Structure formats: structure tokens, C-alpha cells
Short mmCIF file of C-alpha atoms in Angstrom, two decimals:
data_model
loop_
_atom_site.label_atom_id
_atom_site.label_comp_id
_atom_site.label_asym_id
_atom_site.label_seq_id
_atom_site.Cartn_x
_atom_site.Cartn_y
_atom_site.Cartn_z
CA UNK A 7 93.41 88.94 112.78
CA UNK A 8 94.80 87.90 109.40
CA UNK A 9 91.56 88.74 107.58
CA UNK A 10 91.44 92.14 109.31
CA UNK A 11 95.04 92.80 108.25
CA UNK A 12 94.16 91.97 104.63
CA UNK A 13 91.12 94.25 104.88
CA UNK A 14 93.31 97.10 106.15
CA UNK A 15 95.79 96.52 103.31
CA UNK A 16 92.97 96.75 100.76
CA UNK A 17 91.77 99.98 102.38
CA UNK A 18 95.22 101.58 102.38
CA UNK A 19 95.76 100.62 98.73
CA UNK A 20 92.27 101.85 97.78
CA UNK A 21 92.71 105.23 99.45
CA UNK A 22 96.25 105.58 98.08
CA UNK A 23 95.07 104.85 94.54
CA UNK A 24 92.17 107.29 94.93
CA UNK A 25 94.55 110.03 96.12
CA UNK A 26 96.89 109.35 93.19
CA UNK A 27 94.01 109.49 90.68
CA UNK A 28 92.70 112.72 92.23
CA UNK A 29 96.19 114.23 91.97
CA UNK A 30 96.35 113.20 88.30
CA UNK A 31 92.99 114.88 87.70
CA UNK A 32 94.10 118.11 89.40
CA UNK A 33 97.32 118.21 87.38
CA UNK A 34 95.30 118.32 84.17
CA UNK A 35 96.90 115.16 82.82
CA UNK A 36 95.15 114.33 79.52
CA UNK A 37 94.26 110.76 80.57
CA UNK A 38 93.07 111.73 84.06
CA UNK A 39 89.37 110.90 83.48
CA UNK A 40 90.32 107.47 82.16
CA UNK A 41 92.68 106.99 85.13
CA UNK A 42 89.96 107.96 87.60
CA UNK A 43 87.51 105.48 86.03
CA UNK A 44 90.09 102.69 86.18
CA UNK A 45 90.97 103.44 89.80
CA UNK A 46 87.27 103.65 90.66
CA UNK A 47 86.70 100.21 89.15
CA UNK A 48 89.75 98.73 90.91
CA UNK A 49 88.50 100.10 94.23
CA UNK A 50 84.95 98.89 93.64
CA UNK A 51 86.11 95.39 92.69
CA UNK A 52 88.42 95.28 95.71
CA UNK A 53 85.38 96.16 97.85
CA UNK A 54 83.56 93.19 96.32
CA UNK A 55 86.51 90.98 97.28
CA UNK A 56 86.59 92.33 100.84
CA UNK A 57 82.83 91.93 101.20
CA UNK A 58 82.99 88.37 99.87
CA UNK A 59 85.78 87.53 102.31
CA UNK A 60 83.80 88.97 105.23
CA UNK A 61 80.76 86.84 104.31
CA UNK A 62 82.98 83.75 103.97
CA UNK A 63 84.52 84.39 107.41
CA UNK A 64 81.09 85.08 108.94
CA UNK A 65 79.67 81.82 107.63
CA UNK A 66 82.74 80.02 109.01
CA UNK A 67 82.15 81.64 112.43
CA UNK A 68 78.48 80.64 112.36
CA UNK A 69 79.44 77.03 111.65
CA UNK A 70 82.37 76.99 114.10
CA UNK A 71 81.76 79.62 116.81
CA UNK A 72 84.80 80.92 118.65
CA UNK A 73 84.84 82.73 121.96
CA UNK A 74 84.92 86.52 121.70
CA UNK A 75 85.85 88.94 124.49
CA UNK A 76 82.87 91.26 124.03
CA UNK A 77 84.14 94.04 126.31
CA UNK A 78 87.53 94.29 124.60
CA UNK A 79 85.98 94.08 121.16
CA UNK A 80 83.62 96.96 122.02
CA UNK A 81 86.42 99.19 123.32
CA UNK A 82 88.72 98.55 120.36
CA UNK A 83 85.84 98.93 117.90
CA UNK A 84 84.83 102.21 119.55
CA UNK A 85 88.33 103.60 118.94
CA UNK A 86 88.11 102.37 115.33
CA UNK A 87 84.70 104.00 115.00
CA UNK A 88 86.08 107.35 116.14
CA UNK A 89 88.97 107.14 113.66
CA UNK A 90 86.59 106.17 110.85
CA UNK A 91 84.28 109.07 111.73
CA UNK A 92 87.21 111.49 111.46
CA UNK A 93 88.24 110.06 108.08
CA UNK A 94 84.65 110.11 106.78
CA UNK A 95 84.19 113.71 107.97
CA UNK A 96 87.44 114.72 106.25
CA UNK A 97 86.38 113.04 103.00
CA UNK A 98 82.95 114.68 103.19
CA UNK A 99 84.61 118.07 103.79
CA UNK A 100 86.93 117.52 100.82
CA UNK A 101 83.93 116.64 98.66
CA UNK A 102 81.77 119.57 99.81
CA UNK A 103 84.42 122.29 99.74
CA UNK A 104 86.94 121.13 97.17
CA UNK A 105 85.34 118.62 94.85
CA UNK A 106 81.92 119.71 93.63
CA UNK A 107 79.87 116.70 92.56
CA UNK A 108 81.09 113.38 93.87
CA UNK A 109 83.09 111.76 91.11
CA UNK A 110 83.44 108.03 90.74
CA UNK A 111 86.91 108.05 92.27
CA UNK A 112 85.70 109.80 95.41
CA UNK A 113 82.66 107.53 95.66
CA UNK A 114 84.81 104.39 95.38
CA UNK A 115 87.25 105.61 98.05
CA UNK A 116 84.39 106.71 100.30
CA UNK A 117 82.87 103.25 99.90
CA UNK A 118 85.91 101.75 101.63
CA UNK A 119 85.62 104.28 104.46
CA UNK A 120 81.87 103.61 104.74
CA UNK A 121 82.60 99.89 104.95
CA UNK A 122 85.05 100.48 107.79
CA UNK A 123 82.62 102.81 109.55
CA UNK A 124 79.78 100.29 109.34
CA UNK A 125 82.15 97.52 110.40
CA UNK A 126 83.14 99.52 113.48
CA UNK A 127 79.50 100.16 114.40
CA UNK A 128 78.75 96.47 113.91
CA UNK A 129 81.70 95.45 116.07
CA UNK A 130 80.63 97.81 118.88
CA UNK A 131 77.06 96.48 118.81
CA UNK A 132 78.19 92.85 118.58
CA UNK A 133 80.71 93.33 121.40
CA UNK A 134 78.08 94.84 123.69
CA UNK A 135 75.56 92.08 122.90
CA UNK A 136 78.20 89.38 123.46
CA UNK A 137 79.37 90.99 126.70
CA UNK A 138 75.86 91.18 128.17
CA UNK A 139 74.26 88.06 126.70
CA UNK A 140 77.05 85.74 125.56
CA UNK A 141 75.32 85.34 122.16
CA UNK A 142 78.32 84.81 119.85
CA UNK A 143 76.31 84.49 116.63
CA UNK A 144 75.44 88.20 116.63
CA UNK A 145 78.87 89.11 115.23
CA UNK A 146 78.74 87.00 112.05
CA UNK A 147 75.03 87.75 111.55
CA UNK A 148 75.66 91.52 111.64
CA UNK A 149 78.73 91.06 109.41
CA UNK A 150 76.59 89.37 106.76
CA UNK A 151 73.89 92.08 106.98
CA UNK A 152 76.43 94.89 106.59
CA UNK A 153 78.09 93.00 103.72
CA UNK A 154 74.78 92.73 101.86
CA UNK A 155 74.27 96.49 102.24
CA UNK A 156 77.81 97.19 101.00
CA UNK A 157 77.29 94.77 98.12
CA UNK A 158 74.24 96.73 96.92
CA UNK A 159 76.10 100.06 97.15
CA UNK A 160 79.16 98.60 95.41
CA UNK A 161 77.11 97.11 92.57
CA UNK A 162 75.40 100.50 92.06
CA UNK A 163 78.81 102.15 91.88
CA UNK A 164 80.07 99.58 89.36
CA UNK A 165 76.95 100.15 87.27
CA UNK A 166 77.68 103.90 87.27
CA UNK A 167 81.32 103.33 86.37
CA UNK A 168 80.33 101.12 83.43
CA UNK A 169 77.81 103.74 82.29
CA UNK A 170 80.52 106.36 82.32
CA UNK A 171 79.68 108.20 85.51
CA UNK A 172 75.98 108.87 85.20
CA UNK A 173 73.76 107.95 88.09
CA UNK A 174 73.43 108.35 91.79
CA UNK A 175 75.80 110.56 93.77
CA UNK A 176 75.92 110.28 97.56
#
């Protein structure tokens, strides 16, 4: 629970910073591009921290398995998945209809939402597997797989930030 609370705090801060940087850019503030790059880097580095913490916790759970109520986990994760889908759809709409090309700030904020979305899907799958089979290791194994995927995406974003914005856009 504590690690999930820290994760949520990082997400709230990341999205809040991204909104602030986007507001600065819209206001025409002279340093807005520099602000957006800084916020993008802060959000990308925070995603590295969150991903590292998830892997650490997953390894701990593999070494010291704890009982998990698979049915409850699936239900709660399904609600989280629906919320994350709504947020992702809203961000995609903002990008498509109000933002043109995805800037680094938007990509970094979306990365946090993507992480939550993938985490919710993972939790639903793990909860169902645990409920029907009792195999507790599925949760940390899926957490590590999702973390590796997020690590690759995050490192690509950091590379683009350091290059000044050139590169892949989602």
C-alpha cells in the first residue's frame, strides 16, 4: 500500500508539473520551451524511479511471497483500468485536437498515464490468474515485464529530451 501511495504521489506531481509547463507554453512566456524540457526531464526521471521501485518490490515479492486476494485485486484493478482509460483518452484527445505534434512535456506526462494503464491491466490479469490458480508469482513477474517495457520507453524519451526534442513521437 505504501509503495502504491508513493506511486500515486509521483503521478499527481508529474501531471501537475506537465499542466503547469503546458500553461506556461500557452501564455507565451519567453522561457516556456526551456521550462517544458526541464519538466519533461523531471517527469522522465521520476518514471525511472517509480519503475526501479516497482522492480525492487517485485523481486522482494518473488523472494518472500505474500498472500493476495485475487478476486478483490481484479475488481479494484478493473476500476483503476477504467479510470486510466478515461485519462488516457482525454490526453489523446488533447493531443489530437489541441496540441499538434506530441511535445516532450506531453510525452512525459502520457508516460505516467501509460504506466498506470499497463499496471492496471497487469493487476487485472494477475488477480484473475491468482484467483483461479493460486499462482502468486504471476504478479511480480508481470510487474517486472511491464517495468522493462516502461524503462525502454522512458530511456527513449530521455534520449529525445537530451537531443532537444527530435525523435519518435507516439
